[in-house]
mmCIF file with all atom_site columns, C-alpha atoms in Angstrom:
data_model
loop_
_atom_site.group_PDB
_atom_site.id
_atom_site.type_symbol
_atom_site.label_atom_id
_atom_site.label_alt_id
_atom_site.label_comp_id
_atom_site.label_asym_id
_atom_site.label_entity_id
_atom_site.label_seq_id
_atom_site.pdbx_PDB_ins_code
_atom_site.Cartn_x
_atom_site.Cartn_y
_atom_site.Cartn_z
_atom_site.occupancy
_atom_site.B_iso_or_equiv
_atom_site.pdbx_formal_charge
_atom_site.auth_seq_id
_atom_site.auth_comp_id
_atom_site.auth_asym_id
_atom_site.auth_atom_id
_atom_site.pdbx_PDB_model_num
ATOM 1   C CA . UNK A 1 1   ? 143.451 39.726 62.928 1.00 75.00 ? 27  UNK A CA 1
ATOM 2   C CA . UNK A 1 2   ? 141.011 42.515 63.729 1.00 81.00 ? 28  UNK A CA 1
ATOM 3   C CA . UNK A 1 3   ? 137.251 42.163 63.241 1.00 81.00 ? 29  UNK A CA 1
ATOM 4   C CA . UNK A 1 4   ? 137.149 44.821 60.524 1.00 87.00 ? 30  UNK A CA 1
ATOM 5   C CA . UNK A 1 5   ? 139.487 42.750 58.356 1.00 87.00 ? 31  UNK A CA 1
ATOM 6   C CA . UNK A 1 6   ? 137.543 39.554 59.021 1.00 84.00 ? 32  UNK A CA 1
ATOM 7   C CA . UNK A 1 7   ? 134.231 41.218 58.150 1.00 85.00 ? 33  UNK A CA 1
ATOM 8   C CA . UNK A 1 8   ? 135.741 42.838 55.064 1.00 90.00 ? 34  UNK A CA 1
ATOM 9   C CA . UNK A 1 9   ? 136.982 39.480 53.775 1.00 89.00 ? 35  UNK A CA 1
ATOM 10  C CA . UNK A 1 10  ? 133.696 37.729 54.561 1.00 85.00 ? 36  UNK A CA 1
ATOM 11  C CA . UNK A 1 11  ? 131.593 40.540 53.055 1.00 87.00 ? 37  UNK A CA 1
ATOM 12  C CA . UNK A 1 12  ? 132.118 39.168 49.549 1.00 91.00 ? 38  UNK A CA 1
ATOM 13  C CA . UNK A 1 13  ? 130.490 35.922 48.411 1.00 91.00 ? 39  UNK A CA 1
ATOM 14  C CA . UNK A 1 14  ? 133.407 34.896 46.194 1.00 94.00 ? 40  UNK A CA 1
ATOM 15  C CA . UNK A 1 15  ? 135.852 35.258 49.063 1.00 93.00 ? 41  UNK A CA 1
ATOM 16  C CA . UNK A 1 16  ? 133.543 33.115 51.228 1.00 89.00 ? 42  UNK A CA 1
ATOM 17  C CA . UNK A 1 17  ? 133.510 30.568 48.403 1.00 92.00 ? 43  UNK A CA 1
ATOM 18  C CA . UNK A 1 18  ? 137.327 30.641 48.349 1.00 94.00 ? 44  UNK A CA 1
ATOM 19  C CA . UNK A 1 19  ? 137.400 29.829 52.066 1.00 90.00 ? 45  UNK A CA 1
ATOM 20  C CA . UNK A 1 20  ? 134.817 27.074 51.653 1.00 88.00 ? 46  UNK A CA 1
ATOM 21  C CA . UNK A 1 21  ? 136.663 25.430 48.774 1.00 91.00 ? 47  UNK A CA 1
ATOM 22  C CA . UNK A 1 22  ? 140.038 25.612 50.490 1.00 92.00 ? 48  UNK A CA 1
ATOM 23  C CA . UNK A 1 23  ? 138.607 24.121 53.677 1.00 87.00 ? 49  UNK A CA 1
ATOM 24  C CA . UNK A 1 24  ? 137.131 21.204 51.740 1.00 87.00 ? 50  UNK A CA 1
ATOM 25  C CA . UNK A 1 25  ? 140.362 20.685 49.761 1.00 86.00 ? 51  UNK A CA 1
ATOM 26  C CA . UNK A 1 26  ? 142.764 20.358 52.703 1.00 86.00 ? 52  UNK A CA 1
ATOM 27  C CA . UNK A 1 27  ? 143.704 24.025 52.542 1.00 89.00 ? 53  UNK A CA 1
ATOM 28  C CA . UNK A 1 28  ? 145.438 24.065 49.156 1.00 93.00 ? 54  UNK A CA 1
ATOM 29  C CA . UNK A 1 29  ? 144.364 24.314 45.524 1.00 95.00 ? 55  UNK A CA 1
ATOM 30  C CA . UNK A 1 30  ? 145.224 25.974 42.240 1.00 95.00 ? 56  UNK A CA 1
ATOM 31  C CA . UNK A 1 31  ? 143.432 29.032 40.901 1.00 96.00 ? 57  UNK A CA 1
ATOM 32  C CA . UNK A 1 32  ? 142.112 27.172 37.830 1.00 94.00 ? 58  UNK A CA 1
ATOM 33  C CA . UNK A 1 33  ? 140.295 24.542 39.921 1.00 94.00 ? 59  UNK A CA 1
ATOM 34  C CA . UNK A 1 34  ? 139.146 27.210 42.333 1.00 95.00 ? 60  UNK A CA 1
ATOM 35  C CA . UNK A 1 35  ? 137.704 29.444 39.609 1.00 96.00 ? 61  UNK A CA 1
ATOM 36  C CA . UNK A 1 36  ? 135.974 26.490 37.938 1.00 95.00 ? 62  UNK A CA 1
ATOM 37  C CA . UNK A 1 37  ? 134.366 25.397 41.237 1.00 94.00 ? 63  UNK A CA 1
ATOM 38  C CA . UNK A 1 38  ? 133.214 28.924 42.112 1.00 94.00 ? 64  UNK A CA 1
ATOM 39  C CA . UNK A 1 39  ? 131.822 29.459 38.600 1.00 95.00 ? 65  UNK A CA 1
ATOM 40  C CA . UNK A 1 40  ? 129.874 26.218 39.004 1.00 94.00 ? 66  UNK A CA 1
ATOM 41  C CA . UNK A 1 41  ? 128.387 27.383 42.309 1.00 92.00 ? 67  UNK A CA 1
ATOM 42  C CA . UNK A 1 42  ? 127.529 30.801 40.946 1.00 93.00 ? 68  UNK A CA 1
ATOM 43  C CA . UNK A 1 43  ? 125.864 29.370 37.851 1.00 92.00 ? 69  UNK A CA 1
ATOM 44  C CA . UNK A 1 44  ? 124.090 26.494 39.592 1.00 89.00 ? 70  UNK A CA 1
ATOM 45  C CA . UNK A 1 45  ? 125.649 23.685 37.615 1.00 90.00 ? 71  UNK A CA 1
ATOM 46  C CA . UNK A 1 46  ? 128.257 20.978 37.869 1.00 90.00 ? 72  UNK A CA 1
ATOM 47  C CA . UNK A 1 47  ? 131.875 22.000 37.324 1.00 89.00 ? 73  UNK A CA 1
ATOM 48  C CA . UNK A 1 48  ? 132.102 19.974 34.125 1.00 91.00 ? 74  UNK A CA 1
ATOM 49  C CA . UNK A 1 49  ? 129.307 22.086 32.587 1.00 93.00 ? 75  UNK A CA 1
ATOM 50  C CA . UNK A 1 50  ? 130.898 25.479 33.301 1.00 93.00 ? 76  UNK A CA 1
ATOM 51  C CA . UNK A 1 51  ? 131.779 27.392 30.129 1.00 94.00 ? 77  UNK A CA 1
ATOM 52  C CA . UNK A 1 52  ? 135.220 28.865 29.589 1.00 94.00 ? 78  UNK A CA 1
ATOM 53  C CA . UNK A 1 53  ? 133.683 32.357 29.630 1.00 96.00 ? 79  UNK A CA 1
ATOM 54  C CA . UNK A 1 54  ? 132.078 31.736 33.059 1.00 95.00 ? 80  UNK A CA 1
ATOM 55  C CA . UNK A 1 55  ? 135.310 30.316 34.452 1.00 95.00 ? 81  UNK A CA 1
ATOM 56  C CA . UNK A 1 56  ? 137.419 33.130 32.987 1.00 96.00 ? 82  UNK A CA 1
ATOM 57  C CA . UNK A 1 57  ? 135.170 35.798 34.546 1.00 96.00 ? 83  UNK A CA 1
ATOM 58  C CA . UNK A 1 58  ? 135.683 34.253 37.992 1.00 96.00 ? 84  UNK A CA 1
ATOM 59  C CA . UNK A 1 59  ? 139.395 33.581 37.354 1.00 96.00 ? 85  UNK A CA 1
ATOM 60  C CA . UNK A 1 60  ? 140.021 37.228 36.458 1.00 96.00 ? 86  UNK A CA 1
ATOM 61  C CA . UNK A 1 61  ? 138.213 38.552 39.548 1.00 96.00 ? 87  UNK A CA 1
ATOM 62  C CA . UNK A 1 62  ? 140.034 36.116 41.817 1.00 97.00 ? 88  UNK A CA 1
ATOM 63  C CA . UNK A 1 63  ? 143.440 36.828 40.279 1.00 96.00 ? 89  UNK A CA 1
ATOM 64  C CA . UNK A 1 64  ? 143.131 40.621 40.139 1.00 96.00 ? 90  UNK A CA 1
ATOM 65  C CA . UNK A 1 65  ? 141.136 41.371 43.269 1.00 96.00 ? 91  UNK A CA 1
ATOM 66  C CA . UNK A 1 66  ? 140.010 38.723 45.734 1.00 96.00 ? 92  UNK A CA 1
ATOM 67  C CA . UNK A 1 67  ? 143.091 36.543 46.179 1.00 97.00 ? 93  UNK A CA 1
ATOM 68  C CA . UNK A 1 68  ? 145.556 39.467 46.443 1.00 97.00 ? 94  UNK A CA 1
ATOM 69  C CA . UNK A 1 69  ? 143.263 41.070 49.045 1.00 96.00 ? 95  UNK A CA 1
ATOM 70  C CA . UNK A 1 70  ? 143.040 37.818 51.011 1.00 94.00 ? 96  UNK A CA 1
ATOM 71  C CA . UNK A 1 71  ? 146.816 37.397 50.714 1.00 95.00 ? 97  UNK A CA 1
ATOM 72  C CA . UNK A 1 72  ? 147.474 40.927 52.041 1.00 94.00 ? 98  UNK A CA 1
ATOM 73  C CA . UNK A 1 73  ? 145.130 40.202 54.964 1.00 92.00 ? 99  UNK A CA 1
ATOM 74  C CA . UNK A 1 74  ? 147.100 37.031 55.715 1.00 92.00 ? 100 UNK A CA 1
ATOM 75  C CA . UNK A 1 75  ? 144.158 34.666 55.234 1.00 92.00 ? 101 UNK A CA 1
ATOM 76  C CA . UNK A 1 76  ? 145.689 32.848 52.256 1.00 95.00 ? 102 UNK A CA 1
ATOM 77  C CA . UNK A 1 77  ? 149.036 32.624 50.547 1.00 96.00 ? 103 UNK A CA 1
ATOM 78  C CA . UNK A 1 78  ? 148.513 33.346 46.882 1.00 97.00 ? 104 UNK A CA 1
ATOM 79  C CA . UNK A 1 79  ? 151.347 32.731 44.452 1.00 96.00 ? 105 UNK A CA 1
ATOM 80  C CA . UNK A 1 80  ? 150.222 34.244 41.131 1.00 95.00 ? 106 UNK A CA 1
ATOM 81  C CA . UNK A 1 81  ? 153.280 32.875 39.294 1.00 95.00 ? 107 UNK A CA 1
ATOM 82  C CA . UNK A 1 82  ? 152.507 29.282 40.250 1.00 95.00 ? 108 UNK A CA 1
ATOM 83  C CA . UNK A 1 83  ? 148.750 29.819 40.415 1.00 94.00 ? 109 UNK A CA 1
ATOM 84  C CA . UNK A 1 84  ? 148.491 28.264 43.883 1.00 96.00 ? 110 UNK A CA 1
ATOM 85  C CA . UNK A 1 85  ? 146.310 29.274 46.797 1.00 97.00 ? 111 UNK A CA 1
ATOM 86  C CA . UNK A 1 86  ? 146.802 28.009 50.345 1.00 96.00 ? 112 UNK A CA 1
ATOM 87  C CA . UNK A 1 87  ? 145.053 28.719 53.639 1.00 92.00 ? 113 UNK A CA 1
ATOM 88  C CA . UNK A 1 88  ? 147.216 30.187 56.373 1.00 91.00 ? 114 UNK A CA 1
ATOM 89  C CA . UNK A 1 89  ? 147.004 29.527 60.091 1.00 88.00 ? 115 UNK A CA 1
ATOM 90  C CA . UNK A 1 90  ? 145.400 32.964 60.463 1.00 84.00 ? 116 UNK A CA 1
ATOM 91  C CA . UNK A 1 91  ? 142.313 31.639 58.669 1.00 81.00 ? 117 UNK A CA 1
ATOM 92  C CA . UNK A 1 92  ? 141.439 29.743 61.865 1.00 77.00 ? 118 UNK A CA 1
ATOM 93  C CA . UNK A 1 93  ? 140.489 33.123 63.349 1.00 76.00 ? 119 UNK A CA 1
ATOM 94  C CA . UNK A 1 94  ? 137.497 33.106 60.975 1.00 72.00 ? 120 UNK A CA 1
ATOM 95  C CA . UNK A 1 95  ? 135.929 30.023 62.571 1.00 71.00 ? 121 UNK A CA 1
ATOM 96  C CA . UNK A 1 96  ? 133.745 31.955 64.981 1.00 67.00 ? 122 UNK A CA 1
ATOM 97  C CA . UNK A 1 97  ? 132.268 33.955 62.070 1.00 67.00 ? 123 UNK A CA 1
ATOM 98  C CA . UNK A 1 98  ? 131.656 31.119 59.605 1.00 62.00 ? 124 UNK A CA 1
ATOM 99  C CA . UNK A 1 99  ? 128.302 29.797 60.803 1.00 57.00 ? 125 UNK A CA 1
ATOM 100 C CA . UNK A 1 100 ? 125.558 30.516 58.326 1.00 53.00 ? 126 UNK A CA 1
ATOM 101 C CA . UNK A 1 101 ? 122.039 30.681 59.736 1.00 52.00 ? 127 UNK A CA 1
ATOM 102 C CA . UNK A 1 102 ? 119.435 29.783 57.111 1.00 55.00 ? 128 UNK A CA 1
ATOM 103 C CA . UNK A 1 103 ? 116.258 31.874 57.183 1.00 56.00 ? 129 UNK A CA 1
ATOM 104 C CA . UNK A 1 104 ? 114.096 28.789 57.652 1.00 57.00 ? 130 UNK A CA 1
ATOM 105 C CA . UNK A 1 105 ? 116.051 27.513 60.638 1.00 62.00 ? 131 UNK A CA 1
ATOM 106 C CA . UNK A 1 106 ? 114.625 27.249 64.106 1.00 65.00 ? 132 UNK A CA 1
ATOM 107 C CA . UNK A 1 107 ? 115.693 30.010 66.487 1.00 72.00 ? 133 UNK A CA 1
ATOM 108 C CA . UNK A 1 108 ? 117.703 27.876 68.896 1.00 74.00 ? 134 UNK A CA 1
ATOM 109 C CA . UNK A 1 109 ? 117.904 30.577 71.565 1.00 78.00 ? 135 UNK A CA 1
ATOM 110 C CA . UNK A 1 110 ? 114.120 30.687 71.798 1.00 82.00 ? 136 UNK A CA 1
ATOM 111 C CA . UNK A 1 111 ? 113.926 26.889 71.718 1.00 82.00 ? 137 UNK A CA 1
ATOM 112 C CA . UNK A 1 112 ? 116.321 26.552 74.673 1.00 86.00 ? 138 UNK A CA 1
ATOM 113 C CA . UNK A 1 113 ? 114.426 29.277 76.515 1.00 87.00 ? 139 UNK A CA 1
ATOM 114 C CA . UNK A 1 114 ? 111.186 27.333 75.999 1.00 89.00 ? 140 UNK A CA 1
ATOM 115 C CA . UNK A 1 115 ? 112.852 24.107 77.118 1.00 89.00 ? 141 UNK A CA 1
ATOM 116 C CA . UNK A 1 116 ? 114.080 25.860 80.276 1.00 90.00 ? 142 UNK A CA 1
ATOM 117 C CA . UNK A 1 117 ? 110.604 27.261 80.999 1.00 92.00 ? 143 UNK A CA 1
ATOM 118 C CA . UNK A 1 118 ? 109.042 23.819 80.498 1.00 91.00 ? 144 UNK A CA 1
ATOM 119 C CA . UNK A 1 119 ? 111.634 22.180 82.769 1.00 90.00 ? 145 UNK A CA 1
ATOM 120 C CA . UNK A 1 120 ? 111.079 24.805 85.460 1.00 92.00 ? 146 UNK A CA 1
ATOM 121 C CA . UNK A 1 121 ? 107.304 24.388 85.222 1.00 92.00 ? 147 UNK A CA 1
ATOM 122 C CA . UNK A 1 122 ? 107.503 20.591 85.536 1.00 90.00 ? 148 UNK A CA 1
ATOM 123 C CA . UNK A 1 123 ? 109.978 20.872 88.445 1.00 89.00 ? 149 UNK A CA 1
ATOM 124 C CA . UNK A 1 124 ? 107.604 23.298 90.206 1.00 92.00 ? 150 UNK A CA 1
ATOM 125 C CA . UNK A 1 125 ? 104.588 21.000 89.698 1.00 91.00 ? 151 UNK A CA 1
ATOM 126 C CA . UNK A 1 126 ? 106.566 17.989 90.982 1.00 89.00 ? 152 UNK A CA 1
ATOM 127 C CA . UNK A 1 127 ? 107.834 19.926 94.033 1.00 89.00 ? 153 UNK A CA 1
ATOM 128 C CA . UNK A 1 128 ? 104.381 21.247 94.912 1.00 92.00 ? 154 UNK A CA 1
ATOM 129 C CA . UNK A 1 129 ? 102.939 17.744 94.479 1.00 90.00 ? 155 UNK A CA 1
ATOM 130 C CA . UNK A 1 130 ? 100.343 18.445 91.772 1.00 90.00 ? 156 UNK A CA 1
ATOM 131 C CA . UNK A 1 131 ? 98.596  15.333 90.434 1.00 90.00 ? 157 UNK A CA 1
ATOM 132 C CA . UNK A 1 132 ? 99.531  13.586 87.997 1.00 89.00 ? 158 UNK A CA 1
ATOM 133 C CA . UNK A 1 133 ? 103.140 14.730 88.494 1.00 86.00 ? 159 UNK A CA 1
ATOM 134 C CA . UNK A 1 134 ? 103.254 12.796 91.782 1.00 87.00 ? 160 UNK A CA 1
ATOM 135 C CA . UNK A 1 135 ? 102.810 9.472  89.941 1.00 89.00 ? 161 UNK A CA 1
ATOM 136 C CA . UNK A 1 136 ? 106.437 9.406  88.785 1.00 90.00 ? 162 UNK A CA 1
ATOM 137 C CA . UNK A 1 137 ? 109.597 9.833  90.849 1.00 89.00 ? 163 UNK A CA 1
ATOM 138 C CA . UNK A 1 138 ? 111.252 13.293 90.716 1.00 88.00 ? 164 UNK A CA 1
ATOM 139 C CA . UNK A 1 139 ? 114.474 11.523 89.710 1.00 90.00 ? 165 UNK A CA 1
ATOM 140 C CA . UNK A 1 140 ? 112.688 10.136 86.625 1.00 91.00 ? 166 UNK A CA 1
ATOM 141 C CA . UNK A 1 141 ? 111.698 13.679 85.591 1.00 88.00 ? 167 UNK A CA 1
ATOM 142 C CA . UNK A 1 142 ? 115.268 14.808 86.106 1.00 88.00 ? 168 UNK A CA 1
ATOM 143 C CA . UNK A 1 143 ? 116.530 11.927 83.959 1.00 90.00 ? 169 UNK A CA 1
ATOM 144 C CA . UNK A 1 144 ? 114.015 12.665 81.162 1.00 90.00 ? 170 UNK A CA 1
ATOM 145 C CA . UNK A 1 145 ? 114.855 16.370 81.195 1.00 88.00 ? 171 UNK A CA 1
ATOM 146 C CA . UNK A 1 146 ? 118.602 15.666 81.133 1.00 89.00 ? 172 UNK A CA 1
ATOM 147 C CA . UNK A 1 147 ? 118.194 13.169 78.278 1.00 91.00 ? 173 UNK A CA 1
ATOM 148 C CA . UNK A 1 148 ? 116.042 15.660 76.354 1.00 91.00 ? 174 UNK A CA 1
ATOM 149 C CA . UNK A 1 149 ? 118.671 18.386 76.767 1.00 89.00 ? 175 UNK A CA 1
ATOM 150 C CA . UNK A 1 150 ? 121.378 15.959 75.596 1.00 90.00 ? 176 UNK A CA 1
ATOM 151 C CA . UNK A 1 151 ? 119.443 14.934 72.450 1.00 91.00 ? 177 UNK A CA 1
ATOM 152 C CA . UNK A 1 152 ? 118.465 18.513 71.585 1.00 89.00 ? 178 UNK A CA 1
ATOM 153 C CA . UNK A 1 153 ? 122.057 19.691 72.055 1.00 86.00 ? 179 UNK A CA 1
ATOM 154 C CA . UNK A 1 154 ? 123.362 16.901 69.812 1.00 88.00 ? 180 UNK A CA 1
ATOM 155 C CA . UNK A 1 155 ? 120.832 17.735 67.073 1.00 86.00 ? 181 UNK A CA 1
ATOM 156 C CA . UNK A 1 156 ? 121.699 21.425 67.330 1.00 81.00 ? 182 UNK A CA 1
ATOM 157 C CA . UNK A 1 157 ? 125.445 20.732 67.100 1.00 81.00 ? 183 UNK A CA 1
ATOM 158 C CA . UNK A 1 158 ? 124.964 18.464 64.085 1.00 80.00 ? 184 UNK A CA 1
ATOM 159 C CA . UNK A 1 159 ? 122.824 21.038 62.268 1.00 73.00 ? 185 UNK A CA 1
ATOM 160 C CA . UNK A 1 160 ? 125.337 23.827 62.961 1.00 71.00 ? 186 UNK A CA 1
ATOM 161 C CA . UNK A 1 161 ? 128.125 21.783 61.378 1.00 69.00 ? 187 UNK A CA 1
ATOM 162 C CA . UNK A 1 162 ? 126.030 21.151 58.265 1.00 65.00 ? 188 UNK A CA 1
ATOM 163 C CA . UNK A 1 163 ? 125.613 24.864 57.523 1.00 63.00 ? 189 UNK A CA 1
ATOM 164 C CA . UNK A 1 164 ? 129.156 25.988 58.216 1.00 64.00 ? 190 UNK A CA 1
ATOM 165 C CA . UNK A 1 165 ? 131.413 27.367 55.514 1.00 62.00 ? 191 UNK A CA 1
ATOM 166 C CA . UNK A 1 166 ? 134.018 24.735 54.761 1.00 64.00 ? 192 UNK A CA 1
ATOM 167 C CA . UNK A 1 167 ? 131.785 21.731 55.460 1.00 61.00 ? 193 UNK A CA 1
ATOM 168 C CA . UNK A 1 168 ? 129.941 19.761 52.812 1.00 62.00 ? 194 UNK A CA 1
ATOM 169 C CA . UNK A 1 169 ? 130.181 19.692 49.048 1.00 67.00 ? 195 UNK A CA 1
ATOM 170 C CA . UNK A 1 170 ? 128.765 23.160 48.420 1.00 66.00 ? 196 UNK A CA 1
ATOM 171 C CA . UNK A 1 171 ? 128.745 26.382 50.432 1.00 67.00 ? 197 UNK A CA 1
ATOM 172 C CA . UNK A 1 172 ? 125.650 26.779 52.596 1.00 58.00 ? 198 UNK A CA 1
ATOM 173 C CA . UNK A 1 173 ? 124.094 29.448 50.358 1.00 60.00 ? 199 UNK A CA 1
ATOM 174 C CA . UNK A 1 174 ? 124.389 27.391 47.137 1.00 61.00 ? 200 UNK A CA 1
ATOM 175 C CA . UNK A 1 175 ? 121.827 24.905 45.914 1.00 56.00 ? 201 UNK A CA 1
ATOM 176 C CA . UNK A 1 176 ? 123.105 21.434 45.056 1.00 47.00 ? 202 UNK A CA 1
ATOM 177 C CA . UNK A 1 177 ? 124.329 21.730 41.430 1.00 44.00 ? 203 UNK A CA 1
ATOM 178 C CA . UNK A 1 178 ? 123.563 18.050 40.803 1.00 46.00 ? 204 UNK A CA 1
ATOM 179 C CA . UNK A 1 179 ? 119.928 18.664 41.712 1.00 42.00 ? 205 UNK A CA 1
ATOM 180 C CA . UNK A 1 180 ? 119.839 21.718 39.440 1.00 42.00 ? 206 UNK A CA 1
ATOM 181 C CA . UNK A 1 181 ? 121.270 19.809 36.475 1.00 41.00 ? 207 UNK A CA 1
ATOM 182 C CA . UNK A 1 182 ? 118.789 16.952 36.981 1.00 39.00 ? 208 UNK A CA 1
ATOM 183 C CA . UNK A 1 183 ? 115.976 19.474 36.725 1.00 39.00 ? 209 UNK A CA 1
ATOM 184 C CA . UNK A 1 184 ? 117.298 20.794 33.353 1.00 38.00 ? 210 UNK A CA 1
#
């Protein structure tokens, strides 16, 4: 699948919601459940509190526009007669594009750059023999730096998975509807 098609599909929030829901539902669902879930996300409430008008608005857009477009692109198989939607193997090509980077998130590239600068600085001070860096074995510094890189990498990997479309209860750009309904 070419990048233009991938970007076109991902350019619409509802189509991203379709991908998220299908990925959390083992790749298959019906359009009624899908439209109810998306209406809940869009309206910031639990699915049980979605009105028929809200669900119908989403259902119509999915049925007439989004699902046929995704079907033509080969991302899903949409059977309008049965009302079923299923991810295809081609949807795996979207994986590289599905990370969502929240605005408040740490810039990991800059963090790793800083960690590299700090490691280089400490290695230089140990090699030159600057006090107090001579009090500890160079191997100990190497161990600490390696352990730090391992922990930071694990935290980074965990955080990336948490904000990926298709992971978690709600898409990354939707507030928790349970929290919203508790505030009502």
